[in-house]
């Protein structure tokens, strides 16, 4: 219960690094050994989806919708920095314990920090491996999510604008590892229609 949620929240920066590492491994692994790494990742993701359908079908869709709605709010606030949603919230496997990961593609790497400071948003700065392997700044925010009744970690991973070109390449199964605001709104509309 609450003790587990508290423990999970304390280890979010490590989870941010792990998610970034997994994205990087999937992309570099696919280049290095064909589609073996991404195929294994797809098998694992399919198992997670099956688990969620079997054991969390009564709660996970609402939790995912709440997280995607919160991600949409942050993407609209940060629209100038070309935000792209990635991770479990993008892939549809998120639960209330999941954080939101937004990759920002900035002309100036400090501009996002300045924008948050101007809006008096409190954040913590760390560095995590980006999806191309180099360290990138991660700005971590605690944001209230009313439908869940708790705060959610929102991690803004700062990338150079030029990295956007390669960021949208689909994986071996034709899925994009991240999506922009319009793509997220399409997911939300489909989820509401279901």
mmCIF file of C-alpha atoms in Angstrom:
data_model
loop_
_atom_site.group_PDB
_atom_site.id
_atom_site.type_symbol
_atom_site.label_atom_id
_atom_site.label_comp_id
_atom_site.label_asym_id
_atom_site.label_seq_id
_atom_site.Cartn_x
_atom_site.Cartn_y
_atom_site.Cartn_z
ATOM 1 C CA UNK A 1 0.000 0.000 0.000
ATOM 2 C CA UNK A 2 1.176 3.410 1.044
ATOM 3 C CA UNK A 3 4.614 2.212 2.208
ATOM 4 C CA UNK A 4 5.299 0.649 -1.186
ATOM 5 C CA UNK A 5 4.181 3.818 -3.017
ATOM 6 C CA UNK A 6 6.478 5.904 -0.811
ATOM 7 C CA UNK A 7 9.396 3.589 -1.515
ATOM 8 C CA UNK A 8 8.656 3.612 -5.252
ATOM 9 C CA UNK A 9 8.565 7.417 -5.308
ATOM 10 C CA UNK A 10 11.961 7.703 -3.548
ATOM 11 C CA UNK A 11 13.618 5.674 -6.292
ATOM 12 C CA UNK A 12 12.187 7.592 -9.264
ATOM 13 C CA UNK A 13 15.502 9.179 -10.351
ATOM 14 C CA UNK A 14 16.983 5.677 -10.667
ATOM 15 C CA UNK A 15 13.924 4.591 -12.629
ATOM 16 C CA UNK A 16 14.391 7.613 -14.944
ATOM 17 C CA UNK A 17 17.953 6.508 -15.605
ATOM 18 C CA UNK A 18 16.817 2.908 -16.154
ATOM 19 C CA UNK A 19 14.112 3.967 -18.628
ATOM 20 C CA UNK A 20 16.603 6.118 -20.526
ATOM 21 C CA UNK A 21 19.073 3.211 -20.499
ATOM 22 C CA UNK A 22 16.405 0.822 -21.792
ATOM 23 C CA UNK A 23 15.534 3.200 -24.654
ATOM 24 C CA UNK A 24 19.220 3.523 -25.506
ATOM 25 C CA UNK A 25 19.807 -0.246 -25.285
ATOM 26 C CA UNK A 26 16.812 -1.004 -27.468
ATOM 27 C CA UNK A 27 17.973 1.450 -30.138
ATOM 28 C CA UNK A 28 21.672 0.580 -30.038
ATOM 29 C CA UNK A 29 20.960 -3.136 -29.654
ATOM 30 C CA UNK A 30 18.802 -3.134 -32.728
ATOM 31 C CA UNK A 31 21.649 -1.545 -34.692
ATOM 32 C CA UNK A 32 24.266 -3.919 -33.241
ATOM 33 C CA UNK A 33 22.507 -7.297 -33.388
ATOM 34 C CA UNK A 34 19.604 -6.822 -35.714
ATOM 35 C CA UNK A 35 16.189 -6.943 -34.091
ATOM 36 C CA UNK A 36 17.048 -9.382 -31.279
ATOM 37 C CA UNK A 37 17.108 -6.785 -28.500
ATOM 38 C CA UNK A 38 13.919 -5.062 -29.606
ATOM 39 C CA UNK A 39 12.252 -8.454 -30.116
ATOM 40 C CA UNK A 40 13.067 -9.422 -26.513
ATOM 41 C CA UNK A 41 11.781 -6.033 -25.352
ATOM 42 C CA UNK A 42 8.551 -6.599 -27.297
ATOM 43 C CA UNK A 43 8.067 -10.024 -25.665
ATOM 44 C CA UNK A 44 8.536 -8.480 -22.227
ATOM 45 C CA UNK A 45 6.145 -5.646 -23.024
ATOM 46 C CA UNK A 46 3.533 -8.146 -24.272
ATOM 47 C CA UNK A 47 3.871 -10.032 -20.963
ATOM 48 C CA UNK A 48 3.353 -6.784 -19.031
ATOM 49 C CA UNK A 49 0.249 -6.018 -21.091
ATOM 50 C CA UNK A 50 -1.133 -9.519 -20.444
ATOM 51 C CA UNK A 51 -0.495 -9.110 -16.705
ATOM 52 C CA UNK A 52 -2.246 -5.720 -16.664
ATOM 53 C CA UNK A 53 -5.243 -7.100 -18.550
ATOM 54 C CA UNK A 54 -5.526 -10.052 -16.186
ATOM 55 C CA UNK A 55 -4.854 -8.444 -12.804
ATOM 56 C CA UNK A 56 -5.369 -4.685 -13.252
ATOM 57 C CA UNK A 57 -8.150 -4.371 -15.831
ATOM 58 C CA UNK A 58 -10.455 -2.614 -13.355
ATOM 59 C CA UNK A 59 -7.960 0.164 -12.447
ATOM 60 C CA UNK A 60 -5.132 0.471 -14.992
ATOM 61 C CA UNK A 61 -7.085 2.079 -17.873
ATOM 62 C CA UNK A 62 -8.299 4.909 -15.613
ATOM 63 C CA UNK A 63 -4.815 5.360 -14.123
ATOM 64 C CA UNK A 64 -3.264 5.450 -17.600
ATOM 65 C CA UNK A 65 -5.828 8.023 -18.742
ATOM 66 C CA UNK A 66 -5.081 10.211 -15.703
ATOM 67 C CA UNK A 67 -1.326 10.033 -16.383
ATOM 68 C CA UNK A 68 -1.762 10.768 -20.083
ATOM 69 C CA UNK A 69 -3.997 13.737 -19.269
ATOM 70 C CA UNK A 70 -1.371 15.109 -16.879
ATOM 71 C CA UNK A 71 1.315 14.541 -19.541
ATOM 72 C CA UNK A 72 -0.833 16.471 -22.008
ATOM 73 C CA UNK A 73 -1.063 19.407 -19.576
ATOM 74 C CA UNK A 74 2.722 19.524 -19.205
ATOM 75 C CA UNK A 75 3.259 19.151 -22.949
ATOM 76 C CA UNK A 76 0.972 22.119 -23.557
ATOM 77 C CA UNK A 77 2.853 24.187 -20.954
ATOM 78 C CA UNK A 78 6.185 23.264 -22.554
ATOM 79 C CA UNK A 79 5.067 23.403 -26.174
ATOM 80 C CA UNK A 80 7.929 25.749 -27.154
ATOM 81 C CA UNK A 81 10.411 22.954 -26.394
ATOM 82 C CA UNK A 82 8.877 20.328 -28.701
ATOM 83 C CA UNK A 83 7.929 17.825 -25.973
ATOM 84 C CA UNK A 84 7.609 14.135 -26.793
ATOM 85 C CA UNK A 85 6.103 11.609 -24.409
ATOM 86 C CA UNK A 86 8.015 8.357 -23.932
ATOM 87 C CA UNK A 87 8.102 5.428 -21.520
ATOM 88 C CA UNK A 88 5.230 3.439 -20.028
ATOM 89 C CA UNK A 89 2.717 6.309 -20.242
ATOM 90 C CA UNK A 90 3.336 6.536 -24.001
ATOM 91 C CA UNK A 91 3.359 2.746 -24.508
ATOM 92 C CA UNK A 92 0.178 2.233 -22.491
ATOM 93 C CA UNK A 93 1.624 0.057 -19.737
ATOM 94 C CA UNK A 94 1.659 2.709 -16.994
ATOM 95 C CA UNK A 95 -0.051 2.360 -13.625
ATOM 96 C CA UNK A 96 -0.471 4.875 -10.806
ATOM 97 C CA UNK A 97 3.099 4.077 -9.688
ATOM 98 C CA UNK A 98 4.551 5.161 -13.041
ATOM 99 C CA UNK A 99 6.230 8.476 -13.707
ATOM 100 C CA UNK A 100 5.829 10.620 -16.806
ATOM 101 C CA UNK A 101 8.848 11.047 -19.101
ATOM 102 C CA UNK A 102 8.908 13.933 -21.551
ATOM 103 C CA UNK A 103 11.803 14.447 -23.911
ATOM 104 C CA UNK A 104 12.267 18.097 -24.811
ATOM 105 C CA UNK A 105 14.138 19.014 -27.995
ATOM 106 C CA UNK A 106 15.558 22.465 -27.333
ATOM 107 C CA UNK A 107 17.502 25.025 -29.337
ATOM 108 C CA UNK A 108 19.086 26.147 -26.046
ATOM 109 C CA UNK A 109 19.552 23.438 -23.374
ATOM 110 C CA UNK A 110 19.032 25.932 -20.512
ATOM 111 C CA UNK A 111 15.840 27.463 -21.936
ATOM 112 C CA UNK A 112 13.561 24.855 -20.331
ATOM 113 C CA UNK A 113 15.121 25.471 -16.904
ATOM 114 C CA UNK A 114 14.667 29.215 -17.325
ATOM 115 C CA UNK A 115 11.027 28.734 -18.364
ATOM 116 C CA UNK A 116 10.332 26.621 -15.266
ATOM 117 C CA UNK A 117 12.028 29.179 -13.023
ATOM 118 C CA UNK A 118 9.987 31.982 -14.624
ATOM 119 C CA UNK A 119 6.810 30.016 -13.837
ATOM 120 C CA UNK A 120 8.048 29.342 -10.282
ATOM 121 C CA UNK A 121 8.008 25.577 -10.800
ATOM 122 C CA UNK A 122 10.248 23.714 -8.356
ATOM 123 C CA UNK A 123 12.435 21.027 -9.917
ATOM 124 C CA UNK A 124 15.519 18.936 -9.282
ATOM 125 C CA UNK A 125 18.303 18.551 -11.832
ATOM 126 C CA UNK A 126 20.166 15.316 -12.472
ATOM 127 C CA UNK A 127 21.860 13.731 -15.442
ATOM 128 C CA UNK A 128 20.774 10.524 -17.127
ATOM 129 C CA UNK A 129 21.884 8.788 -20.313
ATOM 130 C CA UNK A 130 19.863 10.066 -23.259
ATOM 131 C CA UNK A 131 18.506 7.828 -25.974
ATOM 132 C CA UNK A 132 21.737 8.285 -27.970
ATOM 133 C CA UNK A 133 23.960 7.392 -25.006
ATOM 134 C CA UNK A 134 25.294 10.827 -24.018
ATOM 135 C CA UNK A 135 24.339 12.281 -20.643
ATOM 136 C CA UNK A 136 21.433 14.711 -20.736
ATOM 137 C CA UNK A 137 19.942 16.931 -18.056
ATOM 138 C CA UNK A 138 16.780 15.610 -16.426
ATOM 139 C CA UNK A 139 14.530 18.140 -14.699
ATOM 140 C CA UNK A 140 12.301 16.295 -12.211
ATOM 141 C CA UNK A 141 9.049 17.806 -11.002
ATOM 142 C CA UNK A 142 6.420 16.591 -8.547
ATOM 143 C CA UNK A 143 3.050 17.386 -10.091
ATOM 144 C CA UNK A 144 -0.364 16.917 -8.482
ATOM 145 C CA UNK A 145 -2.660 14.507 -10.325
ATOM 146 C CA UNK A 146 -6.200 15.093 -9.047
ATOM 147 C CA UNK A 147 -7.775 11.907 -10.528
ATOM 148 C CA UNK A 148 -5.145 9.795 -8.745
ATOM 149 C CA UNK A 149 -5.209 11.921 -5.580
ATOM 150 C CA UNK A 150 -1.406 12.072 -5.371
ATOM 151 C CA UNK A 151 1.680 13.647 -6.849
ATOM 152 C CA UNK A 152 3.329 12.130 -9.888
ATOM 153 C CA UNK A 153 6.935 12.478 -10.994
ATOM 154 C CA UNK A 154 7.311 14.331 -14.285
ATOM 155 C CA UNK A 155 10.807 14.057 -15.751
ATOM 156 C CA UNK A 156 11.892 16.418 -18.502
ATOM 157 C CA UNK A 157 14.850 15.025 -20.434
ATOM 158 C CA UNK A 158 16.640 17.815 -22.295
ATOM 159 C CA UNK A 159 17.875 16.932 -25.790
ATOM 160 C CA UNK A 160 19.402 19.034 -28.538
ATOM 161 C CA UNK A 161 16.955 20.043 -31.268
ATOM 162 C CA UNK A 162 19.009 18.186 -33.909
ATOM 163 C CA UNK A 163 18.326 14.864 -32.154
ATOM 164 C CA UNK A 164 14.632 15.128 -33.019
ATOM 165 C CA UNK A 165 15.211 13.774 -36.530
ATOM 166 C CA UNK A 166 16.357 10.332 -35.377
ATOM 167 C CA UNK A 167 14.017 10.238 -32.384
ATOM 168 C CA UNK A 168 10.904 9.361 -34.352
ATOM 169 C CA UNK A 169 12.186 6.261 -36.144
ATOM 170 C CA UNK A 170 9.807 3.360 -35.507
ATOM 171 C CA UNK A 171 10.986 0.109 -33.952
ATOM 172 C CA UNK A 172 10.975 -3.255 -35.722
ATOM 173 C CA UNK A 173 7.219 -3.559 -35.169
ATOM 174 C CA UNK A 174 6.473 -0.124 -36.605
ATOM 175 C CA UNK A 175 5.848 1.561 -33.238
ATOM 176 C CA UNK A 176 7.332 4.928 -32.423
ATOM 177 C CA UNK A 177 9.207 5.039 -29.096
ATOM 178 C CA UNK A 178 7.818 8.531 -28.406
ATOM 179 C CA UNK A 179 5.079 10.854 -29.567
ATOM 180 C CA UNK A 180 4.341 14.568 -29.722
ATOM 181 C CA UNK A 181 1.279 16.371 -28.342
ATOM 182 C CA UNK A 182 -0.882 15.581 -31.369
ATOM 183 C CA UNK A 183 -0.011 11.875 -31.147
ATOM 184 C CA UNK A 184 -0.839 11.858 -27.426
ATOM 185 C CA UNK A 185 -4.174 13.556 -28.069
ATOM 186 C CA UNK A 186 -4.958 10.825 -30.613
ATOM 187 C CA UNK A 187 -4.221 8.173 -27.953
ATOM 188 C CA UNK A 188 -6.417 9.982 -25.410
ATOM 189 C CA UNK A 189 -9.308 10.256 -27.893
ATOM 190 C CA UNK A 190 -9.030 6.547 -28.746
ATOM 191 C CA UNK A 191 -8.963 5.650 -25.042
ATOM 192 C CA UNK A 192 -12.057 7.770 -24.370
ATOM 193 C CA UNK A 193 -13.908 6.153 -27.288
ATOM 194 C CA UNK A 194 -13.094 2.637 -26.054
#
